[in-house]
């Protein structure tokens, strides 16, 4: 890569850093900022997103969001809602029509029986559902078990509630399996709950029924709550199947199931998700939502209802496309000297072992960005025990993936 291009990337990086950290410090006296904030850092993934926005010709395998447009029937439903004047406040828990449609879906697809009047709250994406759930369930000092690596939001959500995330390292040799035995080893008298995520971001690992039965047995024995993040439930590759822990005996009352429209229906910008669980917990989440977001956007809720009613065929095509990309990328990455990756069963991420380079993963990611103009996420941004890995999202079509792989290979050849 030319010197001028490297300089441009450096300049853009500096601008982003200026904007994110220096300007707020200049404008707002540090003393105003609450002590809680010192426990929370910016997400390393947003950094990758910000860079991708600004560098010409860059291929982003960084941010985990679908590249598909939201299917037409969903967009049409939002337009109809807007034209009908669906632009006012809705109930805090979301329109009852949407909650009833979600209840039907949970019954048919997740084997979870809910009362839509009380057991479901529609939220501003899965992210808000996670944040509010942690606020409701976690008290200061409570320990919550989380996999390492994990989705970047879990740690800040737990910390913002005053809790302590306790990380359970995942072992690549065990296919990144979040298993009951390793979880059990981390349980202490302070452990209050556990966050599970299947299909898993960033490893793509899928927990099967037996895995979930084992985790459920632990949760019951030690009286733990379970936050089950199922936002990738639809992006799963045969023969793997999605299974919801809340459908197991005696688990509904201790589980909050979190789902989203962002990934399944390519609706990341619409900001619609939901939490389902026992009415006493959902009531508290709804109460808190009343005092922050108030509710999810009105016309987006109507669009979400249309998504559940209309998007069957589209979903099949989308998963077939992700499956083809996964197959291509797994093979191509394993052919790059120094890299290896196990085949994921779900989501749209490949968690790639780059330990043979003997360098910090952020340094490798930065080199790939500077030299090859491909954005990837460093494993260190996803967990302390995940140093040496890179996360690649296959949210671009195969021809672009091919180009990205060529550039990564060429860049890494210079590091060896
Ligand atoms: N959970 C996981 C595991 C995720 O990867 C994400 C988004 N990347 C979310 C929740 C939140 O998604 P959203 O708020 O768009 O529904």
Short mmCIF file of C-alpha atoms and ligand atoms in Angstrom, two decimals:
data_model
loop_
_atom_site.label_atom_id
_atom_site.label_comp_id
_atom_site.label_asym_id
_atom_site.label_seq_id
_atom_site.Cartn_x
_atom_site.Cartn_y
_atom_site.Cartn_z
CA UNK A 1 0.00 0.00 0.00
CA UNK A 2 1.28 3.48 -0.83
CA UNK A 3 2.68 5.74 1.88
CA UNK A 4 0.00 8.37 1.17
CA UNK A 5 -2.78 5.83 1.76
CA UNK A 6 -1.24 4.73 5.06
CA UNK A 7 -1.04 8.39 6.05
CA UNK A 8 -4.70 8.87 5.13
CA UNK A 9 -5.73 5.96 7.34
CA UNK A 10 -3.65 7.35 10.21
CA UNK A 11 -5.21 10.79 9.72
CA UNK A 12 -8.72 9.32 9.74
CA UNK A 13 -7.92 7.28 12.86
CA UNK A 14 -6.67 10.40 14.62
CA UNK A 15 -9.80 12.31 13.64
CA UNK A 16 -11.95 9.54 15.11
CA UNK A 17 -9.93 9.47 18.32
CA UNK A 18 -10.14 13.28 18.52
CA UNK A 19 -13.87 13.17 18.09
CA UNK A 20 -14.49 10.34 20.53
CA UNK A 21 -12.17 11.10 23.38
CA UNK A 22 -10.50 14.48 23.21
CA UNK A 23 -13.47 16.70 22.35
CA UNK A 24 -15.74 15.47 25.15
CA UNK A 25 -12.87 15.94 27.61
CA UNK A 26 -12.37 19.52 26.41
CA UNK A 27 -16.05 20.41 26.54
CA UNK A 28 -17.27 18.63 29.63
CA UNK A 29 -15.37 18.79 32.91
CA UNK A 30 -14.39 15.28 33.87
CA UNK A 31 -15.86 15.85 37.32
CA UNK A 32 -19.42 15.84 35.90
CA UNK A 33 -19.15 12.27 34.66
CA UNK A 34 -20.54 9.63 36.99
CA UNK A 35 -18.17 7.13 38.56
CA UNK A 36 -20.12 4.29 36.91
CA UNK A 37 -18.79 5.37 33.51
CA UNK A 38 -15.19 4.64 34.45
CA UNK A 39 -16.09 0.95 34.50
CA UNK A 40 -17.21 1.07 30.85
CA UNK A 41 -15.06 1.46 27.72
CA UNK A 42 -15.95 2.23 24.09
CA UNK A 43 -16.57 -0.82 21.93
CA UNK A 44 -13.60 -1.86 19.77
CA UNK A 45 -16.11 -2.87 17.14
CA UNK A 46 -17.52 0.62 16.66
CA UNK A 47 -13.96 1.77 16.01
CA UNK A 48 -13.78 -0.70 13.15
CA UNK A 49 -17.17 0.58 11.88
CA UNK A 50 -16.10 4.21 12.03
CA UNK A 51 -12.94 3.42 10.10
CA UNK A 52 -14.85 1.46 7.47
CA UNK A 53 -17.10 4.46 6.86
CA UNK A 54 -14.17 6.70 5.97
CA UNK A 55 -11.59 4.69 4.03
CA UNK A 56 -12.20 4.53 0.27
CA UNK A 57 -12.05 1.00 -1.17
CA UNK A 58 -12.09 -0.63 2.25
CA UNK A 59 -13.84 -4.00 2.61
CA UNK A 60 -15.44 -4.26 6.00
CA UNK A 61 -15.62 -7.67 7.62
CA UNK A 62 -15.83 -5.80 10.91
CA UNK A 63 -19.33 -4.87 11.95
CA UNK A 64 -21.87 -7.68 12.43
CA UNK A 65 -24.78 -6.41 10.43
CA UNK A 66 -26.62 -7.95 7.46
CA UNK A 67 -25.79 -6.47 4.05
CA UNK A 68 -29.28 -7.34 2.72
CA UNK A 69 -31.99 -4.73 2.33
CA UNK A 70 -35.01 -5.16 4.58
CA UNK A 71 -37.51 -7.28 2.55
CA UNK A 72 -40.11 -5.31 0.62
CA UNK A 73 -43.27 -6.46 2.50
CA UNK A 74 -41.71 -5.21 5.72
CA UNK A 75 -40.85 -1.82 4.24
CA UNK A 76 -44.34 -1.58 2.71
CA UNK A 77 -45.93 -2.25 6.10
CA UNK A 78 -43.97 0.64 7.63
CA UNK A 79 -45.06 2.96 4.80
CA UNK A 80 -48.71 2.00 5.30
CA UNK A 81 -48.34 2.59 9.04
CA UNK A 82 -46.84 6.04 8.46
CA UNK A 83 -49.58 6.99 5.99
CA UNK A 84 -52.23 5.82 8.44
CA UNK A 85 -50.79 8.12 11.07
CA UNK A 86 -49.08 5.48 13.17
CA UNK A 87 -46.69 8.12 14.44
CA UNK A 88 -47.79 8.48 18.04
CA UNK A 89 -46.84 6.94 21.38
CA UNK A 90 -47.61 3.25 21.76
CA UNK A 91 -47.99 1.19 24.94
CA UNK A 92 -44.64 0.94 26.77
CA UNK A 93 -44.48 -2.81 26.16
CA UNK A 94 -45.32 -2.35 22.45
CA UNK A 95 -48.52 -2.71 20.41
CA UNK A 96 -50.58 -5.66 21.64
CA UNK A 97 -51.01 -6.88 18.03
CA UNK A 98 -47.23 -7.24 17.73
CA UNK A 99 -46.94 -8.92 21.12
CA UNK A 100 -49.65 -11.40 20.14
CA UNK A 101 -47.80 -12.19 16.90
CA UNK A 102 -44.56 -12.64 18.86
CA UNK A 103 -46.36 -14.94 21.33
CA UNK A 104 -47.57 -17.08 18.42
CA UNK A 105 -44.05 -17.25 17.00
CA UNK A 106 -42.57 -18.16 20.42
CA UNK A 107 -45.14 -20.94 20.79
CA UNK A 108 -44.65 -22.39 17.31
CA UNK A 109 -40.92 -21.93 16.78
CA UNK A 110 -39.35 -21.76 20.25
CA UNK A 111 -41.79 -23.97 22.15
CA UNK A 112 -42.24 -21.21 24.74
CA UNK A 113 -45.75 -20.45 25.95
CA UNK A 114 -46.33 -16.82 26.90
CA UNK A 115 -49.17 -14.50 27.76
CA UNK A 116 -48.72 -11.58 25.32
CA UNK A 117 -50.41 -9.20 27.78
CA UNK A 118 -47.76 -9.74 30.47
CA UNK A 119 -44.79 -11.85 29.40
CA UNK A 120 -43.42 -9.91 26.41
CA UNK A 121 -41.92 -6.44 26.08
CA UNK A 122 -40.95 -4.99 22.70
CA UNK A 123 -37.65 -3.10 22.96
CA UNK A 124 -35.30 -0.86 21.00
CA UNK A 125 -33.38 -3.81 19.52
CA UNK A 126 -31.96 -6.76 21.39
CA UNK A 127 -29.35 -4.39 22.82
CA UNK A 128 -31.89 -2.43 24.86
CA UNK A 129 -33.53 -5.64 26.01
CA UNK A 130 -30.14 -6.82 27.31
CA UNK A 131 -29.38 -3.53 29.04
CA UNK A 132 -32.76 -3.28 30.75
CA UNK A 133 -32.74 -6.95 31.74
CA UNK A 134 -29.38 -6.51 33.45
CA UNK A 135 -30.65 -3.40 35.25
CA UNK A 136 -33.62 -5.40 36.51
CA UNK A 137 -31.83 -8.61 37.52
CA UNK A 138 -28.32 -7.57 38.60
CA UNK A 139 -27.63 -5.89 41.96
CA UNK A 140 -24.30 -4.31 42.94
CA UNK A 141 -21.69 -6.99 43.59
CA UNK A 142 -23.61 -9.78 41.86
CA UNK A 143 -21.51 -12.03 39.66
CA UNK A 144 -22.82 -12.91 36.21
CA UNK A 145 -21.18 -15.62 34.13
CA UNK A 146 -20.33 -14.78 30.53
CA UNK A 147 -18.39 -16.62 27.84
CA UNK A 148 -15.03 -15.30 26.65
CA UNK A 149 -15.10 -14.36 23.80
CA UNK A 150 -18.56 -12.80 23.86
CA UNK A 151 -20.71 -10.08 22.32
CA UNK A 152 -19.17 -6.78 23.45
CA UNK A 153 -22.33 -5.45 25.16
CA UNK A 154 -22.55 -8.03 27.96
CA UNK A 155 -19.71 -6.70 30.08
CA UNK A 156 -20.85 -3.02 30.00
CA UNK A 157 -24.46 -4.05 30.65
CA UNK A 158 -23.44 -6.00 33.76
CA UNK A 159 -21.04 -3.29 34.94
CA UNK A 160 -23.59 -0.49 34.41
CA UNK A 161 -25.84 -2.37 36.85
CA UNK A 162 -22.98 -2.58 39.37
CA UNK A 163 -22.46 -6.28 38.74
CA UNK A 164 -19.26 -8.20 38.12
CA UNK A 165 -18.85 -10.16 34.89
CA UNK A 166 -17.06 -13.46 35.46
CA UNK A 167 -15.62 -14.84 32.25
CA UNK A 168 -15.67 -18.47 31.24
CA UNK A 169 -12.99 -19.01 28.58
CA UNK A 170 -14.06 -21.01 25.53
CA UNK A 171 -11.63 -23.58 24.18
CA UNK A 172 -11.11 -23.81 20.43
CA UNK A 173 -10.16 -27.49 20.84
CA UNK A 174 -13.70 -28.06 22.17
CA UNK A 175 -15.18 -26.13 19.25
CA UNK A 176 -15.71 -23.08 21.54
CA UNK A 177 -18.30 -25.06 23.47
CA UNK A 178 -19.80 -23.13 26.43
CA UNK A 179 -20.24 -26.23 28.53
CA UNK A 180 -21.77 -26.81 31.96
CA UNK A 181 -18.57 -28.20 33.47
CA UNK A 182 -16.46 -25.09 32.79
CA UNK A 183 -19.37 -22.88 33.82
CA UNK A 184 -19.74 -24.77 37.11
CA UNK A 185 -16.09 -24.17 37.98
CA UNK A 186 -16.78 -20.41 38.05
CA UNK A 187 -19.86 -20.48 40.28
CA UNK A 188 -19.40 -18.82 43.68
CA UNK A 189 -21.87 -17.80 46.44
CA UNK A 190 -22.07 -14.41 44.65
CA UNK A 191 -23.12 -15.85 41.30
CA UNK A 192 -26.58 -14.60 40.43
CA UNK A 193 -26.96 -15.45 36.77
CA UNK A 194 -25.54 -16.48 33.45
CA UNK A 195 -25.76 -15.06 29.95
CA UNK A 196 -25.89 -17.62 27.16
CA UNK A 197 -25.84 -16.82 23.45
CA UNK A 198 -26.64 -19.38 20.77
CA UNK A 199 -25.86 -19.13 17.88
CA UNK A 200 -22.83 -17.44 19.37
CA UNK A 201 -21.16 -14.18 18.48
CA UNK A 202 -18.23 -14.39 17.64
CA UNK A 203 -17.59 -18.15 17.31
CA UNK A 204 -20.80 -19.24 15.56
CA UNK A 205 -21.10 -22.11 18.05
CA UNK A 206 -24.61 -23.52 18.55
CA UNK A 207 -25.73 -25.09 21.84
CA UNK A 208 -27.78 -28.25 21.34
CA UNK A 209 -30.61 -29.52 23.53
CA UNK A 210 -28.32 -31.63 25.73
CA UNK A 211 -25.95 -28.66 26.30
CA UNK A 212 -28.89 -26.53 27.34
CA UNK A 213 -30.31 -29.25 29.61
CA UNK A 214 -26.96 -29.36 31.41
CA UNK A 215 -26.86 -25.57 31.79
CA UNK A 216 -30.50 -25.60 32.95
CA UNK A 217 -29.67 -28.21 35.62
CA UNK A 218 -26.90 -25.93 36.93
CA UNK A 219 -29.18 -22.87 36.88
CA UNK A 220 -31.81 -24.73 38.89
CA UNK A 221 -29.31 -26.26 41.33
CA UNK A 222 -27.60 -22.92 42.08
CA UNK A 223 -30.72 -20.78 41.68
CA UNK A 224 -29.36 -18.67 38.81
CA UNK A 225 -31.26 -16.55 36.31
CA UNK A 226 -30.47 -17.12 32.64
CA UNK A 227 -30.41 -14.39 30.02
CA UNK A 228 -30.67 -16.26 26.74
CA UNK A 229 -29.56 -14.08 23.82
CA UNK A 230 -31.11 -15.69 20.75
CA UNK A 231 -30.76 -12.84 18.25
CA UNK A 232 -29.14 -15.18 15.68
CA UNK A 233 -31.80 -17.89 16.07
CA UNK A 234 -32.67 -17.84 12.35
CA UNK A 235 -29.12 -17.83 11.03
CA UNK A 236 -28.25 -21.46 11.55
CA UNK A 237 -26.91 -24.09 9.16
CA UNK A 238 -28.35 -27.57 8.75
CA UNK A 239 -28.11 -30.00 10.50
CA UNK A 240 -27.73 -27.62 13.50
CA UNK A 241 -31.06 -26.58 15.02
CA UNK A 242 -32.01 -23.73 17.28
CA UNK A 243 -33.33 -24.63 20.72
CA UNK A 244 -34.58 -22.29 23.44
CA UNK A 245 -33.58 -22.99 27.04
CA UNK A 246 -36.81 -21.39 28.32
CA UNK A 247 -38.76 -24.30 26.79
CA UNK A 248 -37.17 -26.80 29.20
CA UNK A 249 -39.08 -27.81 32.36
CA UNK A 250 -38.84 -25.25 35.20
CA UNK A 251 -36.79 -22.84 33.10
CA UNK A 252 -39.36 -20.28 31.89
CA UNK A 253 -39.57 -18.62 35.29
CA UNK A 254 -35.79 -18.11 35.56
CA UNK A 255 -35.05 -17.25 31.91
CA UNK A 256 -35.36 -14.04 29.94
CA UNK A 257 -35.29 -14.87 26.22
CA UNK A 258 -34.00 -12.03 24.07
CA UNK A 259 -34.69 -11.91 20.34
CA UNK A 260 -34.31 -9.29 17.64
CA UNK A 261 -35.43 -8.38 14.15
CA UNK A 262 -32.00 -6.91 13.28
CA UNK A 263 -30.36 -10.07 11.98
CA UNK A 264 -33.27 -12.33 11.05
CA UNK A 265 -35.01 -9.74 8.88
CA UNK A 266 -32.11 -7.41 8.02
CA UNK A 267 -33.71 -4.71 10.16
CA UNK A 268 -30.73 -3.48 12.17
CA UNK A 269 -31.60 0.20 11.63
CA UNK A 270 -35.23 -0.22 12.66
CA UNK A 271 -34.26 -0.96 16.26
CA UNK A 272 -36.80 -3.60 17.20
CA UNK A 273 -36.23 -6.53 19.54
CA UNK A 274 -38.05 -8.10 22.46
CA UNK A 275 -37.65 -9.83 25.79
CA UNK A 276 -39.92 -12.68 26.92
CA UNK A 277 -40.15 -14.20 30.36
CA UNK A 278 -42.02 -14.34 33.63
CA UNK A 279 -44.47 -11.44 34.02
CA UNK A 280 -42.88 -10.18 37.24
CA UNK A 281 -39.55 -9.60 35.47
CA UNK A 282 -41.10 -8.29 32.23
CA UNK A 283 -43.15 -5.81 34.28
CA UNK A 284 -39.93 -4.34 35.74
CA UNK A 285 -38.27 -4.16 32.30
CA UNK A 286 -41.35 -2.37 30.95
CA UNK A 287 -41.29 0.02 33.91
CA UNK A 288 -37.69 0.95 33.18
CA UNK A 289 -38.34 1.31 29.44
CA UNK A 290 -41.07 3.80 30.39
CA UNK A 291 -38.35 6.06 31.79
CA UNK A 292 -35.79 5.77 28.98
CA UNK A 293 -36.87 4.85 25.43
CA UNK A 294 -40.60 4.93 26.45
CA UNK A 295 -41.24 2.33 23.71
CA UNK A 296 -39.84 1.07 20.41
CA UNK A 297 -40.73 3.20 17.33
CA UNK A 298 -44.42 2.92 16.40
CA UNK A 299 -44.21 2.29 12.63
CA UNK A 300 -41.21 -0.02 13.09
CA UNK A 301 -43.38 -2.15 15.39
CA UNK A 302 -45.95 -2.47 12.57
CA UNK A 303 -43.14 -3.47 10.21
CA UNK A 304 -41.94 -6.09 12.69
CA UNK A 305 -45.41 -7.61 12.78
CA UNK A 306 -45.32 -7.87 8.97
CA UNK A 307 -41.87 -9.49 9.20
CA UNK A 308 -43.19 -12.29 11.41
CA UNK A 309 -46.22 -12.79 9.17
CA UNK A 310 -44.57 -12.56 5.71
CA UNK A 311 -40.87 -13.24 5.51
CA UNK A 312 -40.69 -17.08 5.40
CA UNK A 313 -39.30 -17.54 1.85
CA UNK A 314 -36.97 -14.60 2.13
CA UNK A 315 -35.46 -16.05 5.29
CA UNK A 316 -34.69 -19.33 3.55
CA UNK A 317 -32.88 -17.51 0.72
CA UNK A 318 -30.91 -15.39 3.17
CA UNK A 319 -29.69 -18.40 5.16
CA UNK A 320 -28.76 -20.24 1.93
CA UNK A 321 -26.65 -17.23 0.93
CA UNK A 322 -24.92 -17.02 4.34
CA UNK A 323 -24.29 -20.76 4.18
CA UNK A 324 -22.51 -20.42 0.81
CA UNK A 325 -20.41 -17.53 2.16
CA UNK A 326 -19.51 -19.52 5.26
CA UNK A 327 -18.38 -22.51 3.19
CA UNK A 328 -16.29 -20.28 0.95
CA UNK A 329 -14.68 -18.36 3.79
CA UNK A 330 -13.85 -21.35 6.01
CA UNK A 331 -12.02 -23.04 3.13
CA UNK A 332 -10.27 -19.86 1.96
CA UNK A 333 -9.11 -18.82 5.44
CA UNK A 334 -7.76 -22.27 6.23
CA UNK A 335 -5.66 -22.01 3.05
CA UNK A 336 -3.93 -18.82 4.25
CA UNK A 337 -0.57 -19.73 5.81
CA UNK A 338 -0.67 -19.09 9.57
CA UNK A 339 -4.48 -18.91 9.92
CA UNK A 340 -6.99 -21.59 10.87
CA UNK A 341 -10.69 -21.60 11.69
CA UNK A 342 -13.25 -24.16 12.84
CA UNK A 343 -16.51 -24.32 10.91
CA UNK A 344 -19.30 -22.39 12.67
CA UNK A 345 -22.86 -23.76 12.80
CA UNK A 346 -24.64 -20.42 13.02
CA UNK A 347 -24.52 -16.59 12.96
CA UNK A 348 -22.29 -14.92 10.33
CA UNK A 349 -18.90 -14.85 11.99
CA UNK A 350 -15.68 -16.78 11.59
CA UNK A 351 -13.40 -16.77 14.64
CA UNK A 352 -9.95 -17.20 13.18
CA UNK A 353 -6.86 -18.41 15.02
CA UNK A 354 -3.90 -16.15 14.15
CA UNK A 355 -1.68 -17.15 17.08
CA UNK A 356 1.10 -18.40 14.81
CA UNK A 357 2.02 -14.76 14.08
CA UNK A 358 2.99 -14.31 17.72
CA UNK A 359 1.66 -10.74 17.82
CA UNK A 360 -1.26 -9.06 19.60
CA UNK A 361 -4.45 -9.49 17.61
CA UNK A 362 -5.01 -5.70 17.51
CA UNK A 363 -1.62 -5.30 15.85
CA UNK A 364 -2.55 -7.95 13.27
CA UNK A 365 -5.96 -6.35 12.67
CA UNK A 366 -4.33 -2.92 12.28
CA UNK A 367 -1.80 -4.33 9.83
CA UNK A 368 -4.56 -5.94 7.74
CA UNK A 369 -6.39 -2.61 7.76
CA UNK A 370 -3.36 -0.50 6.88
CA UNK A 371 -1.83 -2.82 4.34
CA UNK A 372 -4.83 -4.61 2.84
CA UNK A 373 -7.69 -2.17 3.47
CA UNK A 374 -9.82 -4.89 5.09
CA UNK A 375 -11.48 -4.23 8.47
CA UNK A 376 -11.58 -7.16 10.88
CA UNK A 377 -12.09 -7.24 14.65
CA UNK A 378 -9.25 -8.19 17.01
CA UNK A 379 -10.05 -11.07 19.37
CA UNK A 380 -8.79 -8.90 22.25
CA UNK A 381 -11.82 -6.60 21.71
CA UNK A 382 -14.10 -9.57 22.43
CA UNK A 383 -12.48 -10.96 25.56
CA UNK A 384 -9.30 -11.08 27.60
CA UNK A 385 -8.81 -14.78 26.88
CA UNK A 386 -9.39 -14.29 23.16
CA UNK A 387 -6.06 -12.72 22.30
CA UNK A 388 -4.58 -14.23 19.15
CA UNK A 389 -7.90 -14.48 17.28
CA UNK A 390 -9.57 -12.34 14.62
CA UNK A 391 -13.30 -12.07 13.94
CA UNK A 392 -14.36 -11.95 10.30
CA UNK A 393 -18.02 -11.26 9.42
CA UNK A 394 -19.27 -12.79 6.20
CA UNK A 395 -21.76 -10.03 5.64
CA UNK A 396 -20.49 -9.28 2.14
CA UNK A 397 -21.11 -11.36 -1.02
CA UNK A 398 -18.67 -14.10 -2.13
CA UNK A 399 -16.86 -11.99 -4.82
CA UNK A 400 -16.05 -9.37 -2.19
CA UNK A 401 -15.05 -12.06 0.30
CA UNK A 402 -12.69 -13.45 -2.35
CA UNK A 403 -11.06 -10.04 -2.77
CA UNK A 404 -10.86 -9.59 1.01
CA UNK A 405 -9.19 -12.99 1.47
CA UNK A 406 -6.62 -12.17 -1.25
CA UNK A 407 -5.80 -8.89 0.45
CA UNK A 408 -5.55 -10.49 3.92
CA UNK A 409 -3.27 -13.20 2.55
CA UNK A 410 -0.98 -10.64 0.89
CA UNK A 411 -0.88 -8.46 4.00
CA UNK A 412 -0.12 -11.35 6.33
CA UNK A 413 2.67 -12.62 4.08
CA UNK A 414 4.53 -9.45 5.07
CA UNK A 415 4.16 -10.25 8.77
CA UNK A 416 5.76 -13.68 8.68
N1 LIG B 1 -26.81 -9.90 20.83
C1 LIG B 1 -25.79 -10.24 20.02
C2 LIG B 1 -25.09 -11.53 20.29
C3 LIG B 1 -25.39 -9.40 18.98
O1 LIG B 1 -24.37 -9.78 18.20
C4 LIG B 1 -26.10 -8.19 18.78
C5 LIG B 1 -25.71 -7.21 17.68
N2 LIG B 1 -24.52 -7.38 17.07
C6 LIG B 1 -27.17 -7.89 19.64
C7 LIG B 1 -27.49 -8.76 20.65
C8 LIG B 1 -27.95 -6.61 19.53
O2 LIG B 1 -28.55 -6.46 18.31
P1 LIG B 1 -29.76 -5.45 18.08
O3 LIG B 1 -29.75 -4.48 19.18
O4 LIG B 1 -29.51 -4.81 16.76
O5 LIG B 1 -30.99 -6.29 18.10
#
